[in-house]
Amino acid sequence: MDQNIDFFGSDQIRTPQYPEIHHPSQEIRDEVFQAKGDLMKSIQTFLEEFNYIPFGEKPKILLQAWYNFFAIQYAQPEDSNELFQKLLEDLQNINKELI
């Protein structure tokens, strides 16, 4: 029995082809970093508008939004997108419940 069976119609070994990955330029990374900073400042300003509510009376959604806000600031870059999504959901709920 032949030990070298050719299942692919060729006896040459082929290396898999992967798509070429293009990383964003430093300029684009800087713009994204600046936009993230601007967004975080806007979110902080929005959340601070509710500081008049005593801590013991703050709705859970507001505390959760602050938690996610600070979590983003200390998160690894690969985790920040998921946290941003959660924070945006919190902000939508605050808008529905408190405004």
Short mmCIF file of C-alpha atoms in Angstrom, two decimals:
data_model
loop_
_atom_site.label_atom_id
_atom_site.label_comp_id
_atom_site.label_asym_id
_atom_site.label_seq_id
_atom_site.Cartn_x
_atom_site.Cartn_y
_atom_site.Cartn_z
CA MET A 1 0.00 0.00 0.00
CA ASP A 2 1.28 3.44 -0.92
CA GLN A 3 2.10 5.48 2.21
CA ASN A 4 2.26 8.78 0.30
CA ILE A 5 -1.33 9.21 -0.78
CA ASP A 6 -1.99 12.57 -2.39
CA PHE A 7 -5.38 13.81 -1.21
CA PHE A 8 -5.11 17.21 -2.86
CA GLY A 9 -4.03 16.34 -6.38
CA SER A 10 -0.56 17.70 -5.80
CA ASP A 11 2.46 16.38 -4.01
CA GLN A 12 3.69 19.86 -3.07
CA ILE A 13 3.20 21.21 0.42
CA ARG A 14 1.31 24.48 0.38
CA THR A 15 1.41 27.07 3.10
CA PRO A 16 -1.92 28.64 4.00
CA GLN A 17 -2.54 32.12 2.67
CA TYR A 18 -3.63 34.71 5.23
CA PRO A 19 -5.00 38.13 4.43
CA GLU A 20 -2.56 40.95 4.81
CA ILE A 21 -3.24 42.97 7.96
CA HIS A 22 -2.86 46.72 7.68
CA HIS A 23 -2.42 48.51 10.98
CA PRO A 24 -3.71 52.08 11.27
CA SER A 25 -1.16 54.85 10.98
CA GLN A 26 0.06 56.71 14.05
CA GLU A 27 -2.00 59.72 12.94
CA ILE A 28 -5.20 57.65 12.91
CA ARG A 29 -4.36 56.09 16.28
CA ASP A 30 -3.81 59.59 17.70
CA GLU A 31 -7.16 60.77 16.29
CA VAL A 32 -8.96 57.78 17.80
CA PHE A 33 -7.26 58.38 21.15
CA GLN A 34 -8.30 62.06 21.07
CA ALA A 35 -11.89 61.19 20.09
CA LYS A 36 -12.09 58.66 22.93
CA GLY A 37 -10.85 61.30 25.37
CA ASP A 38 -13.40 63.83 24.12
CA LEU A 39 -16.19 61.27 24.40
CA MET A 40 -15.17 60.37 27.95
CA LYS A 41 -15.19 64.07 28.95
CA SER A 42 -18.69 64.48 27.52
CA ILE A 43 -19.94 61.38 29.32
CA GLN A 44 -18.40 62.56 32.59
CA THR A 45 -20.08 65.96 32.21
CA PHE A 46 -23.42 64.23 31.58
CA LEU A 47 -23.06 61.96 34.62
CA GLU A 48 -22.00 64.86 36.84
CA GLU A 49 -25.33 66.55 36.13
CA PHE A 50 -26.85 63.98 38.51
CA ASN A 51 -24.47 64.76 41.41
CA TYR A 52 -27.28 66.63 43.16
CA ILE A 53 -28.87 63.26 43.98
CA PRO A 54 -27.62 62.04 47.39
CA PHE A 55 -25.51 58.89 47.14
CA GLY A 56 -27.97 56.75 49.08
CA GLU A 57 -30.77 57.79 46.74
CA LYS A 58 -28.94 57.39 43.43
CA PRO A 59 -30.65 54.95 41.06
CA LYS A 60 -28.73 51.74 40.46
CA ILE A 61 -28.37 52.54 36.74
CA LEU A 62 -26.50 55.75 37.57
CA LEU A 63 -24.07 53.94 39.87
CA GLN A 64 -23.60 51.26 37.22
CA ALA A 65 -22.81 53.92 34.61
CA TRP A 66 -20.16 55.46 36.87
CA TYR A 67 -18.71 52.00 37.47
CA ASN A 68 -18.44 51.33 33.73
CA PHE A 69 -17.06 54.83 33.14
CA PHE A 70 -14.16 54.21 35.53
CA ALA A 71 -13.69 50.64 34.29
CA ILE A 72 -13.06 52.00 30.78
CA GLN A 73 -10.35 54.32 32.06
CA TYR A 74 -8.43 51.43 33.60
CA ALA A 75 -9.24 48.74 31.03
CA GLN A 76 -6.89 47.16 28.55
CA PRO A 77 -7.55 48.42 25.01
CA GLU A 78 -8.97 45.07 23.92
CA ASP A 79 -11.60 45.26 26.70
CA SER A 80 -12.63 48.88 26.24
CA ASN A 81 -15.01 48.32 23.30
CA GLU A 82 -17.22 45.95 25.30
CA LEU A 83 -17.19 48.33 28.27
CA PHE A 84 -18.07 51.27 26.01
CA GLN A 85 -21.05 49.29 24.72
CA LYS A 86 -22.23 48.64 28.29
CA LEU A 87 -21.76 52.30 29.22
CA LEU A 88 -23.72 53.49 26.19
CA GLU A 89 -26.56 51.13 27.14
CA ASP A 90 -26.47 52.57 30.67
CA LEU A 91 -26.64 56.12 29.30
CA GLN A 92 -29.65 55.21 27.15
CA ASN A 93 -31.38 53.78 30.22
CA ILE A 94 -30.56 56.89 32.25
CA ASN A 95 -32.03 58.99 29.48
CA LYS A 96 -35.25 56.93 29.59
CA GLU A 97 -35.54 56.73 33.39
CA LEU A 98 -34.19 60.02 34.72
CA ILE A 99 -34.71 62.64 32.04
#
